[in-house]
Short mmCIF file of C-alpha atoms and ligand atoms in Angstrom, two decimals:
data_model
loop_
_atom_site.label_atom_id
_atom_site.label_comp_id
_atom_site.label_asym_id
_atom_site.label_seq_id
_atom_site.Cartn_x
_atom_site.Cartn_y
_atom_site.Cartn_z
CA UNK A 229 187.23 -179.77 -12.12
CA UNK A 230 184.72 -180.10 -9.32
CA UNK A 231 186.19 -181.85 -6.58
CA UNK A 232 189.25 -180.58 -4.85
CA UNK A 233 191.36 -182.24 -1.99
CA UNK A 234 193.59 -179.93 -0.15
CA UNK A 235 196.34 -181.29 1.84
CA UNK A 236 197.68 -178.84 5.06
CA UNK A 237 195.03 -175.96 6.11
CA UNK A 238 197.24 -173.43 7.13
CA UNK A 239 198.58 -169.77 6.57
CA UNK A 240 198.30 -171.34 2.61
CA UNK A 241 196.04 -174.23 2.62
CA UNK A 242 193.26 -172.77 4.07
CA UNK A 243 192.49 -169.61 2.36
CA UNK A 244 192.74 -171.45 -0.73
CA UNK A 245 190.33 -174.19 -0.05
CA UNK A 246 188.10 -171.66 1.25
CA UNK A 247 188.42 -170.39 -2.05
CA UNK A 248 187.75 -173.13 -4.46
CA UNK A 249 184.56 -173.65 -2.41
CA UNK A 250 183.74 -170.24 -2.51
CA UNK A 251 183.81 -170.27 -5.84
CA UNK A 252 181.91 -173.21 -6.64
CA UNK A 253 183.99 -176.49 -6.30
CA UNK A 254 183.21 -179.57 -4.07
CA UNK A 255 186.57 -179.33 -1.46
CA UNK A 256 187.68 -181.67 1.13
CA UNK A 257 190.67 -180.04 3.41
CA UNK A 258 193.16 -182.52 5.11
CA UNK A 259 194.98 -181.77 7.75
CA UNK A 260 196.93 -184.37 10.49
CA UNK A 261 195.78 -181.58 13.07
CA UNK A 262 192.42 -182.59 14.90
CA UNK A 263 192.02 -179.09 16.89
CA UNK A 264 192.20 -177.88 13.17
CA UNK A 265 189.61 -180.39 10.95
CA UNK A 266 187.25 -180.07 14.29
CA UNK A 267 187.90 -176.25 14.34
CA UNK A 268 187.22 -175.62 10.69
CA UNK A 269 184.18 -178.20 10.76
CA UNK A 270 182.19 -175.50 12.73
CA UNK A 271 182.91 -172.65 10.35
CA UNK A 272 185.52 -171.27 12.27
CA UNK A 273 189.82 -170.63 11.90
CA UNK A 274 192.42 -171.72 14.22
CA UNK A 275 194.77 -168.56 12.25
CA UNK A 276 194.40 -165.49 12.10
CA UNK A 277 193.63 -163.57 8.35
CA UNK A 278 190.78 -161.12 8.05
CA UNK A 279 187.90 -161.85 5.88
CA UNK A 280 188.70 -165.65 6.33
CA UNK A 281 186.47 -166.48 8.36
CA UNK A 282 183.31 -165.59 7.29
CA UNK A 283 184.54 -167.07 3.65
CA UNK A 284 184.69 -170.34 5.39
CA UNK A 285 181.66 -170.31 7.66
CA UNK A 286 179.58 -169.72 4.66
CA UNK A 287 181.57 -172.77 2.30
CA UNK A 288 181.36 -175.10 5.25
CA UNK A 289 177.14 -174.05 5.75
CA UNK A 290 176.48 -174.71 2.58
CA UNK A 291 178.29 -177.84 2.28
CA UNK A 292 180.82 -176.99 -0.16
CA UNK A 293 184.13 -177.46 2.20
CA UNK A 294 184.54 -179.68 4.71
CA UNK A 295 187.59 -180.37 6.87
CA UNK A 296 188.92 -184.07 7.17
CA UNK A 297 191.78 -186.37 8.51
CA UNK A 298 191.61 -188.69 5.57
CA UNK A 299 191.51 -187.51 2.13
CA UNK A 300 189.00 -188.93 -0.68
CA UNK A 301 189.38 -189.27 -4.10
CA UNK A 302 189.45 -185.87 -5.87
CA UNK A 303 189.73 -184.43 -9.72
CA UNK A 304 192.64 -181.92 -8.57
CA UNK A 305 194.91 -182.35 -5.14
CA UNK A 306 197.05 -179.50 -3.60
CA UNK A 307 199.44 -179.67 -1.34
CA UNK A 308 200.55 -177.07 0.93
CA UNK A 309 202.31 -178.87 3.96
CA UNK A 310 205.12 -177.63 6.23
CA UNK A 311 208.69 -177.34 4.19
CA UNK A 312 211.35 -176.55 7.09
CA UNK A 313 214.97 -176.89 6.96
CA UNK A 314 216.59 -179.15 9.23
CA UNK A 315 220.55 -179.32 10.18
CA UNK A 316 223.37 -177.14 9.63
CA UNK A 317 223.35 -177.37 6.03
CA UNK A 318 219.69 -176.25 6.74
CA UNK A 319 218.76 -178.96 4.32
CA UNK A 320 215.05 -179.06 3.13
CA UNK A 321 212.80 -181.23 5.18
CA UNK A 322 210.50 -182.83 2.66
CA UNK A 323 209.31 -185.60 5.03
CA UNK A 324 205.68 -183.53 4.67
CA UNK A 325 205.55 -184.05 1.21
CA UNK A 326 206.83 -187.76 1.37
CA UNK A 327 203.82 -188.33 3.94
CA UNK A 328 201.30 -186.43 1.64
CA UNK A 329 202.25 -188.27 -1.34
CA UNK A 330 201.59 -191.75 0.47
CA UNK A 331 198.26 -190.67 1.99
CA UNK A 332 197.45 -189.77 -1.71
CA UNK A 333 198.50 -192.07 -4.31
CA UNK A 334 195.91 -195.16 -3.05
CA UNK A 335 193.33 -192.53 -4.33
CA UNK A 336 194.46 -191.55 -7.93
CA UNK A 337 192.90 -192.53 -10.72
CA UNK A 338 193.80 -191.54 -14.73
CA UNK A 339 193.01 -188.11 -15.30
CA UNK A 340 193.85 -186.93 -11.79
CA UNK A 341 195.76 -183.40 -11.28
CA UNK A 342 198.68 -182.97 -8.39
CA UNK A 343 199.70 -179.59 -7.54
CA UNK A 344 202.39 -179.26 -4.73
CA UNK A 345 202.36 -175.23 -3.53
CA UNK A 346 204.68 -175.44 -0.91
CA UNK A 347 207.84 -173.96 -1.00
CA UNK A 348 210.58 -176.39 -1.94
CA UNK A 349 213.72 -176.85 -3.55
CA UNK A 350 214.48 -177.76 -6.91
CA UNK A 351 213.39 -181.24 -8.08
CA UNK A 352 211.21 -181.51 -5.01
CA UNK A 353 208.34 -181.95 -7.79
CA UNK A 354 209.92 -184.67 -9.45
CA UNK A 355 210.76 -186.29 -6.23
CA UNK A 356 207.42 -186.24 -5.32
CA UNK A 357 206.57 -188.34 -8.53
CA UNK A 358 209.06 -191.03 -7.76
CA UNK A 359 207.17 -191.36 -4.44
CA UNK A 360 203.71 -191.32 -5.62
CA UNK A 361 204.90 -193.88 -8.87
CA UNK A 362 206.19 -195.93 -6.34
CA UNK A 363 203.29 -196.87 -5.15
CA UNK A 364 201.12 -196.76 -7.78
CA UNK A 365 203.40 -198.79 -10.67
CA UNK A 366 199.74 -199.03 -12.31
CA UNK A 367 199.74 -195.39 -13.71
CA UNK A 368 202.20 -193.62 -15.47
CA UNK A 369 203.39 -190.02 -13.92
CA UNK A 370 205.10 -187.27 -16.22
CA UNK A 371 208.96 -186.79 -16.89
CA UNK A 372 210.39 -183.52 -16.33
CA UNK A 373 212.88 -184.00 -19.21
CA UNK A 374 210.00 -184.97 -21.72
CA UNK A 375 207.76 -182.11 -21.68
CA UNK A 376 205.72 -183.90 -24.58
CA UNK A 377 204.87 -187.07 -23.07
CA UNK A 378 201.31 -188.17 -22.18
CA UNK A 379 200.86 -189.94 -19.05
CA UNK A 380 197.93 -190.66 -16.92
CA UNK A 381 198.82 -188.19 -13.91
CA UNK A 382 199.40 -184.62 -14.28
CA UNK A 383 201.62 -183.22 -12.27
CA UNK A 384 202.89 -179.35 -11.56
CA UNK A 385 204.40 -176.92 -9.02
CA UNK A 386 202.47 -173.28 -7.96
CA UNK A 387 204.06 -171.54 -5.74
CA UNK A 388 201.74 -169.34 -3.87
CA UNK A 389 203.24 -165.78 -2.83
CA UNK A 390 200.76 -163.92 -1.08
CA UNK A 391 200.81 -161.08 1.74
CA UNK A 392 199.63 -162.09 4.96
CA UNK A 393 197.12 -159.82 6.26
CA UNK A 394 195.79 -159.67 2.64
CA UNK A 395 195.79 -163.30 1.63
CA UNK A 396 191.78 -163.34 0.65
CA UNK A 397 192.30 -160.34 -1.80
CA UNK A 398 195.50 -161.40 -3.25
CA UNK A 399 194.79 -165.16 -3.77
CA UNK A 400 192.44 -163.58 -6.37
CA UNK A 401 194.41 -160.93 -8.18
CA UNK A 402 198.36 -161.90 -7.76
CA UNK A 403 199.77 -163.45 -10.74
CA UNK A 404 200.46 -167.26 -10.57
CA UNK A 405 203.11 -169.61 -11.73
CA UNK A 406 202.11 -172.34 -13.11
CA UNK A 407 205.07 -174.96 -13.64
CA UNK A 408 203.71 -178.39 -15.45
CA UNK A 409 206.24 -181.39 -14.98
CA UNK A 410 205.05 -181.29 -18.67
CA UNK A 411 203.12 -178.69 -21.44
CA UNK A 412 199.43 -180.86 -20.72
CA UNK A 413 200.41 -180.67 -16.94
CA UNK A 414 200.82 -176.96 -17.01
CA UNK A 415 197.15 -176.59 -18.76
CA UNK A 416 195.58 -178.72 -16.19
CA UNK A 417 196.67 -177.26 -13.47
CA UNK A 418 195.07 -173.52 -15.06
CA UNK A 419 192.35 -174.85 -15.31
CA UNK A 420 191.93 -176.17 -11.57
CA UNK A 421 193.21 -172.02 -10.25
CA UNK A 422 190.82 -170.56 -12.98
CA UNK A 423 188.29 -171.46 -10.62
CA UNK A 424 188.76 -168.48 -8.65
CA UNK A 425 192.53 -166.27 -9.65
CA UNK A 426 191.83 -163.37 -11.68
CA UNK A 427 195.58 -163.07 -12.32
CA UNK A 428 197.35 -163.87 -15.07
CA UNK A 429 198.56 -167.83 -14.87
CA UNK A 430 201.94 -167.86 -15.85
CA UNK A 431 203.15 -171.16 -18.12
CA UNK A 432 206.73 -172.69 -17.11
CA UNK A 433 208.22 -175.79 -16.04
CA UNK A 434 208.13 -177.47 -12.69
CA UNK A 435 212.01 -176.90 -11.95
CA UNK A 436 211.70 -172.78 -13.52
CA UNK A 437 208.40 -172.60 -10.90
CA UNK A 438 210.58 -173.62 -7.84
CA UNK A 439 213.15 -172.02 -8.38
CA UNK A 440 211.32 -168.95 -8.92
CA UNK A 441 209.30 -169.01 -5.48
CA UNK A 442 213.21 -168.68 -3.93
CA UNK A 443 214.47 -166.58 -6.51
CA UNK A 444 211.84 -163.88 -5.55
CA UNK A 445 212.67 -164.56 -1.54
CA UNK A 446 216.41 -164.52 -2.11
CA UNK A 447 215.98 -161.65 -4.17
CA UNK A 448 214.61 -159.66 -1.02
CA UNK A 449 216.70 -161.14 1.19
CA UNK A 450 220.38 -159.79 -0.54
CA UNK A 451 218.76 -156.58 -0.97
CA UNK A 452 217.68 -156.31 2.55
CA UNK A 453 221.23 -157.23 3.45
CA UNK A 454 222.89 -154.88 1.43
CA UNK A 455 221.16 -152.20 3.64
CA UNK A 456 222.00 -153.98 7.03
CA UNK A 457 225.69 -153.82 5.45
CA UNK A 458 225.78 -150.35 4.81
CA UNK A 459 224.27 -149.32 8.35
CA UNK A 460 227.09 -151.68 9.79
CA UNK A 461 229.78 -149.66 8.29
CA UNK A 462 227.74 -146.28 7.96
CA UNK A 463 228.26 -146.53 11.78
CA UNK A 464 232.06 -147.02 11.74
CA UNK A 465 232.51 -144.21 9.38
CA UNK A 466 230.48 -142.44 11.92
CA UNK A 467 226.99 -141.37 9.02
CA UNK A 468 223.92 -141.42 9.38
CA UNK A 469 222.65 -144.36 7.22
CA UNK A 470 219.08 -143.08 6.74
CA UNK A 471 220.26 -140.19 5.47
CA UNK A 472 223.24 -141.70 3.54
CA UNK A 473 220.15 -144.18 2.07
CA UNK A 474 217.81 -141.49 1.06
CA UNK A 475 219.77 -139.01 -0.73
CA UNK A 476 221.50 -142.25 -2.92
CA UNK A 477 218.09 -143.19 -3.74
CA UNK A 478 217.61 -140.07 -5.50
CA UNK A 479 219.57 -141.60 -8.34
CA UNK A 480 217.02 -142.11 -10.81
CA UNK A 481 218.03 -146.10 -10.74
CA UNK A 482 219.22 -146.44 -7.32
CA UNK A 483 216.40 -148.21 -4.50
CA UNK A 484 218.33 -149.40 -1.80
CA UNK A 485 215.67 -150.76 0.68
CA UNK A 486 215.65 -149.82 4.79
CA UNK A 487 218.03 -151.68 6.97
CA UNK A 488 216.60 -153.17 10.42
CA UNK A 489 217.48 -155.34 12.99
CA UNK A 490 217.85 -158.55 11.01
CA UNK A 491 215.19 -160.41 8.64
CA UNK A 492 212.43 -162.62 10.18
CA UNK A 493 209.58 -164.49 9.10
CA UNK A 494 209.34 -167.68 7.58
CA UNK A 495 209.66 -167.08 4.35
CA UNK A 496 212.79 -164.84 3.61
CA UNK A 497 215.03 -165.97 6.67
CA UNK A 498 214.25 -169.40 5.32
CA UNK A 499 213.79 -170.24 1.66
CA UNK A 500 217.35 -168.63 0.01
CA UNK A 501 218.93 -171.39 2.36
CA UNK A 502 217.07 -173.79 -0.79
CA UNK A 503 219.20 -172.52 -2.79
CA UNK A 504 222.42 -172.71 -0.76
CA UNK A 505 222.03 -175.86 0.18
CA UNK A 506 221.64 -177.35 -2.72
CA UNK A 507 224.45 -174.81 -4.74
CA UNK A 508 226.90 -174.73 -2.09
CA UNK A 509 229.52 -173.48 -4.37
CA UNK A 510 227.90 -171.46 -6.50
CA UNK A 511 225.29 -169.72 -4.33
CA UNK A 512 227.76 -167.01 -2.72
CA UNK A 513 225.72 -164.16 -2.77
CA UNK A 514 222.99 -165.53 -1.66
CA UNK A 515 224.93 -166.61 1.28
CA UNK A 516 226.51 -164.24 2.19
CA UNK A 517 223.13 -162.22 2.56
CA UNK A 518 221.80 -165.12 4.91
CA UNK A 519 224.86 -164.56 6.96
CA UNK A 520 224.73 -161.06 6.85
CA UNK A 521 221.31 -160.74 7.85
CA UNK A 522 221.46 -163.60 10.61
CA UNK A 523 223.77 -161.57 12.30
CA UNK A 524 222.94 -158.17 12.36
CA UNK A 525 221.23 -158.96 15.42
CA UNK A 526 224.11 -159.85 17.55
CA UNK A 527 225.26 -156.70 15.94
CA UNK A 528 222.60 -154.53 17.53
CA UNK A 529 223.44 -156.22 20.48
CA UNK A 530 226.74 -155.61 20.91
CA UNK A 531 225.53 -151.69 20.35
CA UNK A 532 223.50 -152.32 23.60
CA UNK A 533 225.74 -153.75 25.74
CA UNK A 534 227.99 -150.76 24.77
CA UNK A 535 226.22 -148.26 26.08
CA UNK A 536 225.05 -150.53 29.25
CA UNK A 537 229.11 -150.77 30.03
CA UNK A 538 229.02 -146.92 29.52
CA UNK A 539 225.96 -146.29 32.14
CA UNK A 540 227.90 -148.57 34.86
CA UNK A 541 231.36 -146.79 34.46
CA UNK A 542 229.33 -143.87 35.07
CA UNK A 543 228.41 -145.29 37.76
CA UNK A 544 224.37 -146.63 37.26
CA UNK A 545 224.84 -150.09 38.99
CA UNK A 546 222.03 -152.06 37.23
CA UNK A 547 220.99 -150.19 33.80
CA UNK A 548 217.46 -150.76 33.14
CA UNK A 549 216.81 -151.29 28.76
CA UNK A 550 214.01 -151.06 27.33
CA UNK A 551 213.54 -153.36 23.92
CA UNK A 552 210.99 -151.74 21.54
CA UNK A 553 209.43 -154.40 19.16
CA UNK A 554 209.12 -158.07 19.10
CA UNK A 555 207.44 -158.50 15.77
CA UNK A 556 209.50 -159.65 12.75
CA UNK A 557 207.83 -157.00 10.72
CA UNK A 558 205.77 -153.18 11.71
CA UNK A 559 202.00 -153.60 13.14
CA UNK A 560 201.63 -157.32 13.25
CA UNK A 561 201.60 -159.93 15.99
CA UNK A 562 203.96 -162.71 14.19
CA UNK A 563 206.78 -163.21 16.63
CA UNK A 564 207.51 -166.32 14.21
CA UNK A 565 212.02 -165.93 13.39
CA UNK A 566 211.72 -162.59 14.25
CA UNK A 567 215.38 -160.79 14.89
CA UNK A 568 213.69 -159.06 17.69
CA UNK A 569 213.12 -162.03 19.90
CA UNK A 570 216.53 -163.41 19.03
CA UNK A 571 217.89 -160.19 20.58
CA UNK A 572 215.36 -159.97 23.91
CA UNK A 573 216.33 -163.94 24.00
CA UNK A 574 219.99 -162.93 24.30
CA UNK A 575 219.64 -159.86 26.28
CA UNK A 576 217.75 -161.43 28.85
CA UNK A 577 220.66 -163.40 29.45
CA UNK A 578 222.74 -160.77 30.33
CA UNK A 579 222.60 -159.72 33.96
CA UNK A 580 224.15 -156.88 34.43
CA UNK A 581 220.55 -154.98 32.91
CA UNK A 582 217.11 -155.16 33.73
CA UNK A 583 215.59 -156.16 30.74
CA UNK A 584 211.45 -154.79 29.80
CA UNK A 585 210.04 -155.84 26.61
CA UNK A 586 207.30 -153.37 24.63
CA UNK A 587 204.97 -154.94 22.21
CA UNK A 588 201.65 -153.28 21.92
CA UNK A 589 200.47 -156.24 19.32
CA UNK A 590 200.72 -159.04 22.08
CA UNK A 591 199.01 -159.45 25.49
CA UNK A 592 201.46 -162.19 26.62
CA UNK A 593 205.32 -163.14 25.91
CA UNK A 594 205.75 -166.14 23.75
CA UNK A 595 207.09 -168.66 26.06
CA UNK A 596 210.74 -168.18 24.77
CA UNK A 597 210.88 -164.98 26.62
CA UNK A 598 208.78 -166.03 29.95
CA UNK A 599 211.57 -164.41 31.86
CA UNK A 600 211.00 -161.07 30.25
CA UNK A 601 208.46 -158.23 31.78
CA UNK A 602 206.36 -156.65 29.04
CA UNK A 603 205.42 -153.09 30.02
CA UNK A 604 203.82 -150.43 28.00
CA UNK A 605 205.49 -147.44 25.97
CA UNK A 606 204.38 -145.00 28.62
CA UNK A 607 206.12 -147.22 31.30
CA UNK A 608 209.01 -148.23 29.74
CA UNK A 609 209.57 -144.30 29.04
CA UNK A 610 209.72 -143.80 32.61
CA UNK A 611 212.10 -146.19 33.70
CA UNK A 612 214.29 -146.79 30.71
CA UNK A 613 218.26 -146.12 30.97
CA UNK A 614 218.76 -147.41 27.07
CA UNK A 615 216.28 -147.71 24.71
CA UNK A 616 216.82 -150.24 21.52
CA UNK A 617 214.26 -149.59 19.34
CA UNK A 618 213.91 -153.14 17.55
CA UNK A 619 210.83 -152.57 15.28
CA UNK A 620 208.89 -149.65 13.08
CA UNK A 621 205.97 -149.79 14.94
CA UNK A 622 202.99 -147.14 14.37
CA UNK A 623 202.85 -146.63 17.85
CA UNK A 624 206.32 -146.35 18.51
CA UNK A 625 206.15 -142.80 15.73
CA UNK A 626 202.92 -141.44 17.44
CA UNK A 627 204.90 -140.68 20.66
CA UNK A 628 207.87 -138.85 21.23
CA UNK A 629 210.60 -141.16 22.64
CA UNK A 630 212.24 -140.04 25.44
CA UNK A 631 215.76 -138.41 24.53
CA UNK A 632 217.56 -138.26 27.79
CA UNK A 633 218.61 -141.37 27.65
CA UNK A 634 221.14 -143.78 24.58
CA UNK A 635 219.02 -144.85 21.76
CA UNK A 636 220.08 -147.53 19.55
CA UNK A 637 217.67 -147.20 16.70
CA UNK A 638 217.93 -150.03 14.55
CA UNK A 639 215.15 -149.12 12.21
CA UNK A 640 215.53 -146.02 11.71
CA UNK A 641 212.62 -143.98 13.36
CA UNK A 642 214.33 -141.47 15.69
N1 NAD B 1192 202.53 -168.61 5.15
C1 NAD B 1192 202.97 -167.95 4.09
O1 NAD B 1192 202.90 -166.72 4.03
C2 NAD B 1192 203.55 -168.69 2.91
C3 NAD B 1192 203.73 -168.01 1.70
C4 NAD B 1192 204.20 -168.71 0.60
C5 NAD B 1192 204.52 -170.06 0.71
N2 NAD B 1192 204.36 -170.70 1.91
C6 NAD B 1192 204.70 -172.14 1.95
O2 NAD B 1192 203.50 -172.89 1.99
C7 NAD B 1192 203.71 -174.09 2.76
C8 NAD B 1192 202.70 -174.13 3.89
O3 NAD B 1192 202.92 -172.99 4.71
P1 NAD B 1192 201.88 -172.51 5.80
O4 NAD B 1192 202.34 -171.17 6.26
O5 NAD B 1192 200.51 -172.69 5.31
O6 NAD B 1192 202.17 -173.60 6.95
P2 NAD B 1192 201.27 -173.91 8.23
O7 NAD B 1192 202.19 -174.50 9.22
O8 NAD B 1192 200.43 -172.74 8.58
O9 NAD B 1192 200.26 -175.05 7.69
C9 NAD B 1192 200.66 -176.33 7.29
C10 NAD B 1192 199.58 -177.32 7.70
O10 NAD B 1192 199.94 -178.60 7.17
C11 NAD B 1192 199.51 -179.57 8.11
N3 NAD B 1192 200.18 -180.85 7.82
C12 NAD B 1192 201.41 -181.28 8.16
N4 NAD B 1192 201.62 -182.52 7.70
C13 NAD B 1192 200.51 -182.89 7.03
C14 NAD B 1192 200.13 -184.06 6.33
N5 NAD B 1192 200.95 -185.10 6.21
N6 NAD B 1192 198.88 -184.11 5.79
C15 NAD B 1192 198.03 -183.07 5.91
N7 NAD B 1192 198.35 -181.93 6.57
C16 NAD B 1192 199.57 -181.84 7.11
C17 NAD B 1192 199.86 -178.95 9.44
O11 NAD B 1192 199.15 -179.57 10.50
C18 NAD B 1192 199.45 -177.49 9.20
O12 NAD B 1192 198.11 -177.25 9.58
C19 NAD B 1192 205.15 -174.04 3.23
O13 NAD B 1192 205.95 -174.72 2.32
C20 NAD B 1192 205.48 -172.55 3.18
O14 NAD B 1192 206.86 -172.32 3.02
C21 NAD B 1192 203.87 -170.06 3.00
#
């Protein structure tokens, strides 16, 4: 298995084609984004992941990656596109994979391996087959439902599920699904991440490996919205939900995770919706927890506003609140679905408050929130009326926040 073709060099695409020709394969990366292939072509990243970088500029010295708009004919292709939701329904997009699997299938020949890592529904692998048999009626693809059969494409789904900010080290040592469409599928496809995992490779189906991927993000997304349940009604009853939290989870069998101000990213907020869509009836936890979550910020909003109607009837005309947090998660720059830009988007809206924005991981506002100021701690201490802490910064526990004026702590670190 020396020569690999990877298709999207992204958060995912890239750190694992840096890694095949770190470890010794021949790989060609494919991307639709020129700024990207040009970027990568002199040894540099267009993302941000430590310890990337210098994997690359070493793999792309010596020859052994190289960064494309076309793909060429490989022993093992990956794919690791863009899998959005689109609508309402929020109904997978899987117009990436459609356009993969036509730039791809000129260029198989018997003996060929397909691996699709992005996140996707179940069935997406099997879809992906009836595109890439459609054009190449020459070959014969496997069939989910015959796990014996022989055919002269093997096909399988690996879902990738590492930590950003620790990609390079986990890419190595997590434990990987591997999900053949059939049993020789699953083998080939070890073989192609034996290259470089150290982790166990885990033998299942295709179907079992996507649903898995969403299983593990739905799984953290109803536990995160039990929390943001219980701090919704802890504040009714009129507790103190980090309190309440902590002394439950000194039942030996009890974890209840932290509530916040929503869920972000684009992995949690997005991939239980998968499941939903496609299990509309059935999927009513898992709902639920999507809806839950989604609207715990207009929740923490309607907190702020509160005490902003309480500062004007006591007579402070224009109440100045300061927003604490943009991030979707503590110490990182990735505004990407994060809660706390839904509720600076909203707030800044409202015109009866100055609004200030604190973020000590950006330099700029996202253009989503031109209209915002972004000030530092120290500044927004001075002037702030209300303070709505949005995120668990580091920074925001070194200081002392200012306790003259309403706090709504939605994360817990007052
Ligand atoms: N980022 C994560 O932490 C993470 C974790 C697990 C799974 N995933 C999944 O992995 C997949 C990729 O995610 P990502 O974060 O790397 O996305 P990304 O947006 O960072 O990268 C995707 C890349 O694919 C490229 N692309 C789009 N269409 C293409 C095409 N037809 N041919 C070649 N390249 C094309 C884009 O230009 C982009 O560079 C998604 O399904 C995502 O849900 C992401």
């Amino acid at each position: 298995m020396k020569n690999i073709c990877v298709f999207g060099l992204g958060y995912i695409g890239l750190p694992t084609a840096a890694m095949f020709a770190h470890h010794g394969a021949n790989v060609v990366g494919v991307d639709i984004n020129q700024h990207a292939v040009d970027t990568i072509n002199q040894g540099k990243i267009h993302i941000v992941e430590p310890g990337l970088e210098a994997i690359v500029k070493q793999a792309v010295g010596k020859g052994t990656l190289k960064a494309s708009l076309t793909p060429v004919h490989s022993d093992a292709y990956l794919i690791a596109v863009p899998t959005p939701f689109k609508g309402d329904d929020h109904e997978p997009d899987l117009s990436y994979i459609q356009a993969v699997s036509k730039a791809l299938a000129p260029l198989l020949e018997k003996g060929d391996v397909v691996i699709l890592e992005s996140t996707s529904p179940v069935g997406a692998t099997e879809k992906m087959v009836e595109w890439l048999s459609k054009e190449r009626s020459d070959l014969t693809f496997p069939k989910y439902h015959e796990p014996d059969n022989e055919a002269d494409i093997f096909v399988a789904y690996c879902p990738e599920r590492v930590l950003p900010g620790k990609v390079i080290e986990e890419l190595i040592s997590n434990d990987r699904i591997i999900g053949g469409m059939t049993k020789e599928s699953t083998k080939k496809a070890q073989d192609v991440y034996r290259i470089f995992v150290k982790g166990d490779l885990l033998e299942t189906n295709s179907r079992t490996a996507e649903m898995a991927k969403l299983t593990e993000n739905a799984s953290r997304d109803v536990s995160i919205a039990f929390a943001n349940e219980l701090s919704i009604i802890s504040d009714k009853l009129d507790i103190n939900v980090w309190d309440l939290i902590e002394l439950a989870n000194r039942h030996p069998r009890v974890n209840i995770l932290q509530p916040g101000a929503g869920v972000g990213g684009h992995c949690i907020a997005v991939d239980p919706w998968f499941i939903v869509n496609q299990n509309p009836e059935e999927a009513k936890i898992i709902r639920s927890a999507r809806e839950i979550n989604d609207n715990k910020p207009n929740w923490v909003i309607g907190k702020i506003n509160d005490q902003i109607e309480q500062l004007k009837s006591q007579g402070v005309e224009k109440p100045t609140v300061a927003l604490l947090g943009l991030a979707f998660k503590p110490d990182i720059d990735d505004l990407r679905e994060s809660p706390a830009v839904t509720i600076a988007k909203k707030m800044l809206e409202n015109q009866s408050a100055n609004i200030i924005l604190v973020e000590p991981n950006i330099e700029t506002l996202p253009k989503d929130l031109e209209s915002g100021k972004l000030v530092s701690l120290v500044e927004a201490m001075e002037i702030a009326d209300i303070i709505g802490i949005l995120v668990a910064h580091d920074e925001f526990k070194k200081e002392p926040l200012k306790n003259s004026v309403a706090v709504i702590d939605a994360v817990g670190i007052i």
